[in-house]
mmCIF file with all atom_site columns, C-alpha atoms in Angstrom:
data_model
loop_
_atom_site.group_PDB
_atom_site.id
_atom_site.type_symbol
_atom_site.label_atom_id
_atom_site.label_alt_id
_atom_site.label_comp_id
_atom_site.label_asym_id
_atom_site.label_entity_id
_atom_site.label_seq_id
_atom_site.pdbx_PDB_ins_code
_atom_site.Cartn_x
_atom_site.Cartn_y
_atom_site.Cartn_z
_atom_site.occupancy
_atom_site.B_iso_or_equiv
_atom_site.pdbx_formal_charge
_atom_site.auth_seq_id
_atom_site.auth_comp_id
_atom_site.auth_asym_id
_atom_site.auth_atom_id
_atom_site.pdbx_PDB_model_num
ATOM 1   C CA . UNK A 1 1   ? 49.090 -25.291 -233.230 1.00 0.00 ? 1299 UNK A CA 1
ATOM 2   C CA . UNK A 1 2   ? 46.527 -25.363 -236.097 1.00 0.00 ? 1300 UNK A CA 1
ATOM 3   C CA . UNK A 1 3   ? 44.557 -22.721 -234.258 1.00 0.00 ? 1301 UNK A CA 1
ATOM 4   C CA . UNK A 1 4   ? 47.353 -20.264 -233.948 1.00 0.00 ? 1302 UNK A CA 1
ATOM 5   C CA . UNK A 1 5   ? 48.843 -20.428 -236.908 1.00 0.00 ? 1303 UNK A CA 1
ATOM 6   C CA . UNK A 1 6   ? 45.826 -19.830 -238.772 1.00 0.00 ? 1304 UNK A CA 1
ATOM 7   C CA . UNK A 1 7   ? 44.917 -16.812 -236.717 1.00 0.00 ? 1305 UNK A CA 1
ATOM 8   C CA . UNK A 1 8   ? 48.300 -15.732 -237.392 1.00 0.00 ? 1306 UNK A CA 1
ATOM 9   C CA . UNK A 1 9   ? 48.406 -16.428 -241.259 1.00 0.00 ? 1307 UNK A CA 1
ATOM 10  C CA . UNK A 1 10  ? 44.947 -15.045 -241.374 1.00 0.00 ? 1308 UNK A CA 1
ATOM 11  C CA . UNK A 1 11  ? 46.035 -11.805 -240.025 1.00 0.00 ? 1309 UNK A CA 1
ATOM 12  C CA . UNK A 1 12  ? 49.164 -11.317 -241.700 1.00 0.00 ? 1310 UNK A CA 1
ATOM 13  C CA . UNK A 1 13  ? 47.319 -11.806 -244.721 1.00 0.00 ? 1311 UNK A CA 1
ATOM 14  C CA . UNK A 1 14  ? 44.815 -8.936  -243.767 1.00 0.00 ? 1312 UNK A CA 1
ATOM 15  C CA . UNK A 1 15  ? 41.947 -11.129 -243.795 1.00 0.00 ? 1313 UNK A CA 1
ATOM 16  C CA . UNK A 1 16  ? 39.037 -10.872 -241.767 1.00 0.00 ? 1314 UNK A CA 1
ATOM 17  C CA . UNK A 1 17  ? 37.298 -14.123 -240.530 1.00 0.00 ? 1315 UNK A CA 1
ATOM 18  C CA . UNK A 1 18  ? 34.659 -13.139 -242.521 1.00 0.00 ? 1316 UNK A CA 1
ATOM 19  C CA . UNK A 1 19  ? 36.770 -12.572 -245.655 1.00 0.00 ? 1317 UNK A CA 1
ATOM 20  C CA . UNK A 1 20  ? 38.354 -15.975 -245.086 1.00 0.00 ? 1318 UNK A CA 1
ATOM 21  C CA . UNK A 1 21  ? 35.027 -17.504 -244.461 1.00 0.00 ? 1319 UNK A CA 1
ATOM 22  C CA . UNK A 1 22  ? 33.827 -16.506 -247.982 1.00 0.00 ? 1320 UNK A CA 1
ATOM 23  C CA . UNK A 1 23  ? 37.065 -17.847 -249.780 1.00 0.00 ? 1321 UNK A CA 1
ATOM 24  C CA . UNK A 1 24  ? 36.486 -21.172 -248.063 1.00 0.00 ? 1322 UNK A CA 1
ATOM 25  C CA . UNK A 1 25  ? 32.586 -21.213 -248.547 1.00 0.00 ? 1323 UNK A CA 1
ATOM 26  C CA . UNK A 1 26  ? 32.108 -21.747 -244.744 1.00 0.00 ? 1324 UNK A CA 1
ATOM 27  C CA . UNK A 1 27  ? 30.145 -19.443 -242.059 1.00 0.00 ? 1325 UNK A CA 1
ATOM 28  C CA . UNK A 1 28  ? 32.544 -16.978 -239.833 1.00 0.00 ? 1326 UNK A CA 1
ATOM 29  C CA . UNK A 1 29  ? 31.349 -18.950 -236.756 1.00 0.00 ? 1327 UNK A CA 1
ATOM 30  C CA . UNK A 1 30  ? 33.613 -21.859 -238.514 1.00 0.00 ? 1328 UNK A CA 1
ATOM 31  C CA . UNK A 1 31  ? 36.599 -20.149 -238.649 1.00 0.00 ? 1329 UNK A CA 1
ATOM 32  C CA . UNK A 1 32  ? 36.197 -18.846 -235.210 1.00 0.00 ? 1330 UNK A CA 1
ATOM 33  C CA . UNK A 1 33  ? 35.869 -22.291 -233.858 1.00 0.00 ? 1331 UNK A CA 1
ATOM 34  C CA . UNK A 1 34  ? 38.815 -23.479 -235.789 1.00 0.00 ? 1332 UNK A CA 1
ATOM 35  C CA . UNK A 1 35  ? 40.965 -20.353 -234.445 1.00 0.00 ? 1333 UNK A CA 1
ATOM 36  C CA . UNK A 1 36  ? 39.894 -20.911 -230.641 1.00 0.00 ? 1334 UNK A CA 1
ATOM 37  C CA . UNK A 1 37  ? 40.832 -24.738 -231.216 1.00 0.00 ? 1335 UNK A CA 1
ATOM 38  C CA . UNK A 1 38  ? 37.146 -25.837 -230.594 1.00 0.00 ? 1336 UNK A CA 1
ATOM 39  C CA . UNK A 1 39  ? 37.181 -27.989 -233.884 1.00 0.00 ? 1337 UNK A CA 1
ATOM 40  C CA . UNK A 1 40  ? 39.329 -28.886 -236.703 1.00 0.00 ? 1338 UNK A CA 1
ATOM 41  C CA . UNK A 1 41  ? 38.793 -28.721 -240.523 1.00 0.00 ? 1339 UNK A CA 1
ATOM 42  C CA . UNK A 1 42  ? 38.842 -32.063 -242.362 1.00 0.00 ? 1340 UNK A CA 1
ATOM 43  C CA . UNK A 1 43  ? 41.549 -32.782 -244.830 1.00 0.00 ? 1341 UNK A CA 1
ATOM 44  C CA . UNK A 1 44  ? 39.919 -31.555 -248.043 1.00 0.00 ? 1342 UNK A CA 1
ATOM 45  C CA . UNK A 1 45  ? 39.437 -28.267 -246.450 1.00 0.00 ? 1343 UNK A CA 1
ATOM 46  C CA . UNK A 1 46  ? 42.945 -27.901 -245.150 1.00 0.00 ? 1344 UNK A CA 1
ATOM 47  C CA . UNK A 1 47  ? 43.943 -27.997 -248.634 1.00 0.00 ? 1345 UNK A CA 1
ATOM 48  C CA . UNK A 1 48  ? 41.227 -25.292 -249.629 1.00 0.00 ? 1346 UNK A CA 1
ATOM 49  C CA . UNK A 1 49  ? 42.506 -23.206 -246.822 1.00 0.00 ? 1347 UNK A CA 1
ATOM 50  C CA . UNK A 1 50  ? 46.523 -23.413 -247.724 1.00 0.00 ? 1348 UNK A CA 1
ATOM 51  C CA . UNK A 1 51  ? 45.095 -22.189 -251.281 1.00 0.00 ? 1349 UNK A CA 1
ATOM 52  C CA . UNK A 1 52  ? 43.175 -19.534 -249.574 1.00 0.00 ? 1350 UNK A CA 1
ATOM 53  C CA . UNK A 1 53  ? 45.996 -18.420 -247.675 1.00 0.00 ? 1351 UNK A CA 1
ATOM 54  C CA . UNK A 1 54  ? 48.424 -19.030 -250.193 1.00 0.00 ? 1352 UNK A CA 1
ATOM 55  C CA . UNK A 1 55  ? 50.411 -20.901 -247.369 1.00 0.00 ? 1353 UNK A CA 1
ATOM 56  C CA . UNK A 1 56  ? 51.265 -24.670 -247.805 1.00 0.00 ? 1354 UNK A CA 1
ATOM 57  C CA . UNK A 1 57  ? 49.647 -27.179 -245.042 1.00 0.00 ? 1355 UNK A CA 1
ATOM 58  C CA . UNK A 1 58  ? 52.689 -28.211 -243.650 1.00 0.00 ? 1356 UNK A CA 1
ATOM 59  C CA . UNK A 1 59  ? 52.991 -24.618 -242.028 1.00 0.00 ? 1357 UNK A CA 1
ATOM 60  C CA . UNK A 1 60  ? 49.404 -24.670 -241.180 1.00 0.00 ? 1358 UNK A CA 1
ATOM 61  C CA . UNK A 1 61  ? 49.910 -27.690 -239.209 1.00 0.00 ? 1359 UNK A CA 1
ATOM 62  C CA . UNK A 1 62  ? 53.630 -26.784 -238.390 1.00 0.00 ? 1360 UNK A CA 1
ATOM 63  C CA . UNK A 1 63  ? 55.563 -24.861 -236.206 1.00 0.00 ? 1361 UNK A CA 1
ATOM 64  C CA . UNK A 1 64  ? 54.115 -21.825 -234.577 1.00 0.00 ? 1362 UNK A CA 1
ATOM 65  C CA . UNK A 1 65  ? 54.044 -18.963 -236.733 1.00 0.00 ? 1363 UNK A CA 1
ATOM 66  C CA . UNK A 1 66  ? 54.921 -15.517 -235.178 1.00 0.00 ? 1364 UNK A CA 1
ATOM 67  C CA . UNK A 1 67  ? 53.118 -12.317 -236.084 1.00 0.00 ? 1365 UNK A CA 1
ATOM 68  C CA . UNK A 1 68  ? 56.079 -9.536  -237.793 1.00 0.00 ? 1366 UNK A CA 1
ATOM 69  C CA . UNK A 1 69  ? 57.828 -8.215  -234.548 1.00 0.00 ? 1367 UNK A CA 1
ATOM 70  C CA . UNK A 1 70  ? 58.606 -4.669  -233.907 1.00 0.00 ? 1368 UNK A CA 1
ATOM 71  C CA . UNK A 1 71  ? 62.025 -5.402  -234.933 1.00 0.00 ? 1369 UNK A CA 1
ATOM 72  C CA . UNK A 1 72  ? 61.141 -6.716  -238.339 1.00 0.00 ? 1370 UNK A CA 1
ATOM 73  C CA . UNK A 1 73  ? 59.118 -3.419  -238.970 1.00 0.00 ? 1371 UNK A CA 1
ATOM 74  C CA . UNK A 1 74  ? 62.162 -1.251  -237.734 1.00 0.00 ? 1372 UNK A CA 1
ATOM 75  C CA . UNK A 1 75  ? 64.269 -3.252  -240.162 1.00 0.00 ? 1373 UNK A CA 1
ATOM 76  C CA . UNK A 1 76  ? 61.823 -2.294  -243.005 1.00 0.00 ? 1374 UNK A CA 1
ATOM 77  C CA . UNK A 1 77  ? 61.745 1.275   -241.763 1.00 0.00 ? 1375 UNK A CA 1
ATOM 78  C CA . UNK A 1 78  ? 65.392 1.574   -242.098 1.00 0.00 ? 1376 UNK A CA 1
ATOM 79  C CA . UNK A 1 79  ? 65.569 0.134   -245.372 1.00 0.00 ? 1377 UNK A CA 1
ATOM 80  C CA . UNK A 1 80  ? 62.985 2.488   -246.880 1.00 0.00 ? 1378 UNK A CA 1
ATOM 81  C CA . UNK A 1 81  ? 65.166 5.333   -245.229 1.00 0.00 ? 1379 UNK A CA 1
ATOM 82  C CA . UNK A 1 82  ? 68.007 4.242   -247.152 1.00 0.00 ? 1380 UNK A CA 1
ATOM 83  C CA . UNK A 1 83  ? 66.270 4.001   -250.508 1.00 0.00 ? 1381 UNK A CA 1
ATOM 84  C CA . UNK A 1 84  ? 64.693 7.653   -249.866 1.00 0.00 ? 1382 UNK A CA 1
ATOM 85  C CA . UNK A 1 85  ? 68.203 8.844   -249.358 1.00 0.00 ? 1383 UNK A CA 1
ATOM 86  C CA . UNK A 1 86  ? 69.478 6.989   -252.386 1.00 0.00 ? 1384 UNK A CA 1
ATOM 87  C CA . UNK A 1 87  ? 66.551 8.611   -254.441 1.00 0.00 ? 1385 UNK A CA 1
ATOM 88  C CA . UNK A 1 88  ? 67.308 11.991  -253.007 1.00 0.00 ? 1386 UNK A CA 1
ATOM 89  C CA . UNK A 1 89  ? 70.934 12.005  -254.087 1.00 0.00 ? 1387 UNK A CA 1
ATOM 90  C CA . UNK A 1 90  ? 69.825 10.677  -257.585 1.00 0.00 ? 1388 UNK A CA 1
ATOM 91  C CA . UNK A 1 91  ? 67.421 13.586  -257.885 1.00 0.00 ? 1389 UNK A CA 1
ATOM 92  C CA . UNK A 1 92  ? 70.416 15.688  -256.739 1.00 0.00 ? 1390 UNK A CA 1
ATOM 93  C CA . UNK A 1 93  ? 72.989 14.367  -258.871 1.00 0.00 ? 1391 UNK A CA 1
ATOM 94  C CA . UNK A 1 94  ? 70.504 14.591  -262.091 1.00 0.00 ? 1392 UNK A CA 1
ATOM 95  C CA . UNK A 1 95  ? 69.801 18.122  -260.965 1.00 0.00 ? 1393 UNK A CA 1
ATOM 96  C CA . UNK A 1 96  ? 73.477 18.999  -261.012 1.00 0.00 ? 1394 UNK A CA 1
ATOM 97  C CA . UNK A 1 97  ? 73.664 17.304  -264.267 1.00 0.00 ? 1395 UNK A CA 1
ATOM 98  C CA . UNK A 1 98  ? 70.873 19.567  -265.841 1.00 0.00 ? 1396 UNK A CA 1
ATOM 99  C CA . UNK A 1 99  ? 72.407 22.886  -264.142 1.00 0.00 ? 1397 UNK A CA 1
ATOM 100 C CA . UNK A 1 100 ? 75.664 22.249  -265.743 1.00 0.00 ? 1398 UNK A CA 1
ATOM 101 C CA . UNK A 1 101 ? 73.917 21.367  -269.353 1.00 0.00 ? 1399 UNK A CA 1
ATOM 102 C CA . UNK A 1 102 ? 72.080 24.171  -269.309 1.00 0.00 ? 1400 UNK A CA 1
ATOM 103 C CA . UNK A 1 103 ? 75.298 26.501  -268.478 1.00 0.00 ? 1401 UNK A CA 1
ATOM 104 C CA . UNK A 1 104 ? 77.186 24.661  -271.432 1.00 0.00 ? 1402 UNK A CA 1
ATOM 105 C CA . UNK A 1 105 ? 74.107 25.563  -273.722 1.00 0.00 ? 1403 UNK A CA 1
ATOM 106 C CA . UNK A 1 106 ? 74.372 29.176  -272.527 1.00 0.00 ? 1404 UNK A CA 1
ATOM 107 C CA . UNK A 1 107 ? 78.157 29.087  -273.496 1.00 0.00 ? 1405 UNK A CA 1
ATOM 108 C CA . UNK A 1 108 ? 77.592 27.381  -276.913 1.00 0.00 ? 1406 UNK A CA 1
ATOM 109 C CA . UNK A 1 109 ? 74.986 29.938  -277.975 1.00 0.00 ? 1407 UNK A CA 1
ATOM 110 C CA . UNK A 1 110 ? 77.145 32.984  -276.949 1.00 0.00 ? 1408 UNK A CA 1
ATOM 111 C CA . UNK A 1 111 ? 79.916 31.362  -278.724 1.00 0.00 ? 1409 UNK A CA 1
ATOM 112 C CA . UNK A 1 112 ? 78.085 30.966  -281.810 1.00 0.00 ? 1410 UNK A CA 1
ATOM 113 C CA . UNK A 1 113 ? 76.377 34.508  -281.701 1.00 0.00 ? 1411 UNK A CA 1
ATOM 114 C CA . UNK A 1 114 ? 79.998 35.905  -281.135 1.00 0.00 ? 1412 UNK A CA 1
ATOM 115 C CA . UNK A 1 115 ? 81.645 33.940  -284.244 1.00 0.00 ? 1413 UNK A CA 1
ATOM 116 C CA . UNK A 1 116 ? 78.467 35.112  -286.402 1.00 0.00 ? 1414 UNK A CA 1
ATOM 117 C CA . UNK A 1 117 ? 78.964 38.982  -285.457 1.00 0.00 ? 1415 UNK A CA 1
ATOM 118 C CA . UNK A 1 118 ? 82.702 38.801  -286.048 1.00 0.00 ? 1416 UNK A CA 1
ATOM 119 C CA . UNK A 1 119 ? 82.469 36.947  -289.192 1.00 0.00 ? 1417 UNK A CA 1
ATOM 120 C CA . UNK A 1 120 ? 79.498 39.257  -290.321 1.00 0.00 ? 1418 UNK A CA 1
ATOM 121 C CA . UNK A 1 121 ? 77.900 36.900  -293.104 1.00 0.00 ? 1419 UNK A CA 1
ATOM 122 C CA . UNK A 1 122 ? 80.732 36.168  -295.475 1.00 0.00 ? 1420 UNK A CA 1
ATOM 123 C CA . UNK A 1 123 ? 78.648 34.335  -297.703 1.00 0.00 ? 1421 UNK A CA 1
ATOM 124 C CA . UNK A 1 124 ? 76.976 37.542  -298.756 1.00 0.00 ? 1422 UNK A CA 1
ATOM 125 C CA . UNK A 1 125 ? 80.095 38.274  -300.855 1.00 0.00 ? 1423 UNK A CA 1
ATOM 126 C CA . UNK A 1 126 ? 80.490 35.046  -302.365 1.00 0.00 ? 1424 UNK A CA 1
ATOM 127 C CA . UNK A 1 127 ? 79.861 34.386  -306.448 1.00 0.00 ? 1425 UNK A CA 1
ATOM 128 C CA . UNK A 1 128 ? 76.821 32.326  -306.447 1.00 0.00 ? 1426 UNK A CA 1
ATOM 129 C CA . UNK A 1 129 ? 77.270 31.340  -310.079 1.00 0.00 ? 1427 UNK A CA 1
ATOM 130 C CA . UNK A 1 130 ? 79.039 28.112  -308.816 1.00 0.00 ? 1428 UNK A CA 1
ATOM 131 C CA . UNK A 1 131 ? 76.511 25.369  -307.828 1.00 0.00 ? 1429 UNK A CA 1
ATOM 132 C CA . UNK A 1 132 ? 78.616 24.336  -304.715 1.00 0.00 ? 1430 UNK A CA 1
ATOM 133 C CA . UNK A 1 133 ? 79.174 27.876  -303.563 1.00 0.00 ? 1431 UNK A CA 1
ATOM 134 C CA . UNK A 1 134 ? 75.637 28.372  -304.179 1.00 0.00 ? 1432 UNK A CA 1
ATOM 135 C CA . UNK A 1 135 ? 74.473 25.379  -302.090 1.00 0.00 ? 1433 UNK A CA 1
ATOM 136 C CA . UNK A 1 136 ? 76.944 26.279  -299.008 1.00 0.00 ? 1434 UNK A CA 1
ATOM 137 C CA . UNK A 1 137 ? 76.105 29.558  -299.142 1.00 0.00 ? 1435 UNK A CA 1
ATOM 138 C CA . UNK A 1 138 ? 72.365 28.997  -298.717 1.00 0.00 ? 1436 UNK A CA 1
ATOM 139 C CA . UNK A 1 139 ? 73.114 26.232  -296.162 1.00 0.00 ? 1437 UNK A CA 1
ATOM 140 C CA . UNK A 1 140 ? 74.787 28.944  -293.835 1.00 0.00 ? 1438 UNK A CA 1
ATOM 141 C CA . UNK A 1 141 ? 72.387 31.518  -294.642 1.00 0.00 ? 1439 UNK A CA 1
ATOM 142 C CA . UNK A 1 142 ? 69.430 29.127  -293.548 1.00 0.00 ? 1440 UNK A CA 1
ATOM 143 C CA . UNK A 1 143 ? 71.812 28.536  -290.257 1.00 0.00 ? 1441 UNK A CA 1
ATOM 144 C CA . UNK A 1 144 ? 72.277 32.002  -289.588 1.00 0.00 ? 1442 UNK A CA 1
ATOM 145 C CA . UNK A 1 145 ? 68.581 33.061  -290.101 1.00 0.00 ? 1443 UNK A CA 1
ATOM 146 C CA . UNK A 1 146 ? 67.351 30.186  -287.748 1.00 0.00 ? 1444 UNK A CA 1
ATOM 147 C CA . UNK A 1 147 ? 69.844 30.711  -285.300 1.00 0.00 ? 1445 UNK A CA 1
ATOM 148 C CA . UNK A 1 148 ? 69.213 34.400  -285.042 1.00 0.00 ? 1446 UNK A CA 1
ATOM 149 C CA . UNK A 1 149 ? 65.306 33.794  -284.379 1.00 0.00 ? 1447 UNK A CA 1
ATOM 150 C CA . UNK A 1 150 ? 65.825 30.757  -282.053 1.00 0.00 ? 1448 UNK A CA 1
ATOM 151 C CA . UNK A 1 151 ? 68.890 31.422  -279.866 1.00 0.00 ? 1449 UNK A CA 1
ATOM 152 C CA . UNK A 1 152 ? 67.192 34.258  -277.834 1.00 0.00 ? 1450 UNK A CA 1
ATOM 153 C CA . UNK A 1 153 ? 64.414 32.128  -277.042 1.00 0.00 ? 1451 UNK A CA 1
ATOM 154 C CA . UNK A 1 154 ? 66.523 29.139  -276.063 1.00 0.00 ? 1452 UNK A CA 1
ATOM 155 C CA . UNK A 1 155 ? 69.052 31.237  -274.661 1.00 0.00 ? 1453 UNK A CA 1
ATOM 156 C CA . UNK A 1 156 ? 66.234 32.720  -272.244 1.00 0.00 ? 1454 UNK A CA 1
ATOM 157 C CA . UNK A 1 157 ? 64.956 29.252  -271.370 1.00 0.00 ? 1455 UNK A CA 1
ATOM 158 C CA . UNK A 1 158 ? 68.269 28.054  -270.309 1.00 0.00 ? 1456 UNK A CA 1
ATOM 159 C CA . UNK A 1 159 ? 68.987 31.032  -268.003 1.00 0.00 ? 1457 UNK A CA 1
ATOM 160 C CA . UNK A 1 160 ? 65.882 30.370  -266.187 1.00 0.00 ? 1458 UNK A CA 1
ATOM 161 C CA . UNK A 1 161 ? 66.293 26.832  -266.114 1.00 0.00 ? 1459 UNK A CA 1
ATOM 162 C CA . UNK A 1 162 ? 69.897 27.673  -264.724 1.00 0.00 ? 1460 UNK A CA 1
ATOM 163 C CA . UNK A 1 163 ? 68.185 29.245  -261.607 1.00 0.00 ? 1461 UNK A CA 1
ATOM 164 C CA . UNK A 1 164 ? 65.470 26.955  -261.477 1.00 0.00 ? 1462 UNK A CA 1
ATOM 165 C CA . UNK A 1 165 ? 67.964 24.202  -261.195 1.00 0.00 ? 1463 UNK A CA 1
ATOM 166 C CA . UNK A 1 166 ? 70.628 25.953  -258.571 1.00 0.00 ? 1464 UNK A CA 1
ATOM 167 C CA . UNK A 1 167 ? 70.657 24.436  -255.273 1.00 0.00 ? 1465 UNK A CA 1
ATOM 168 C CA . UNK A 1 168 ? 69.254 26.655  -252.678 1.00 0.00 ? 1466 UNK A CA 1
ATOM 169 C CA . UNK A 1 169 ? 71.541 26.635  -249.627 1.00 0.00 ? 1467 UNK A CA 1
#
């Protein structure tokens, strides 16, 4: 029973006989003899073995340990498939949100541009002798100046983004 469990656990951990022998400070032939049932380790070596394999001694000495079956591999692959599907759905949802945010940005830029054209810079005719009027007029002028220079660049970027995030059928 120990020999079968030792071999199954060693393989499930991805260790060769040589690697396990190095961890236990024994020669590879000793591991081979234990796995063939030709000899058994002493109690101190069983404890070292359980630590090296990160497995309780009771499991080493207990019931037969089965290697992973095809059914468990199939279950794992099905779970991975579900996770991949969920990630794809999340990516698609994020792409849709970005697409509509870019469309909204274009609409806001066009709306502000129309408003600025219709208003035709009304602050230019204000009386700037009043400090409040001067501050508000300067703020409007700064906004308009900055908007006129940045809006075309942002609008072009948003339009390109809309085309890039559009779902291709």
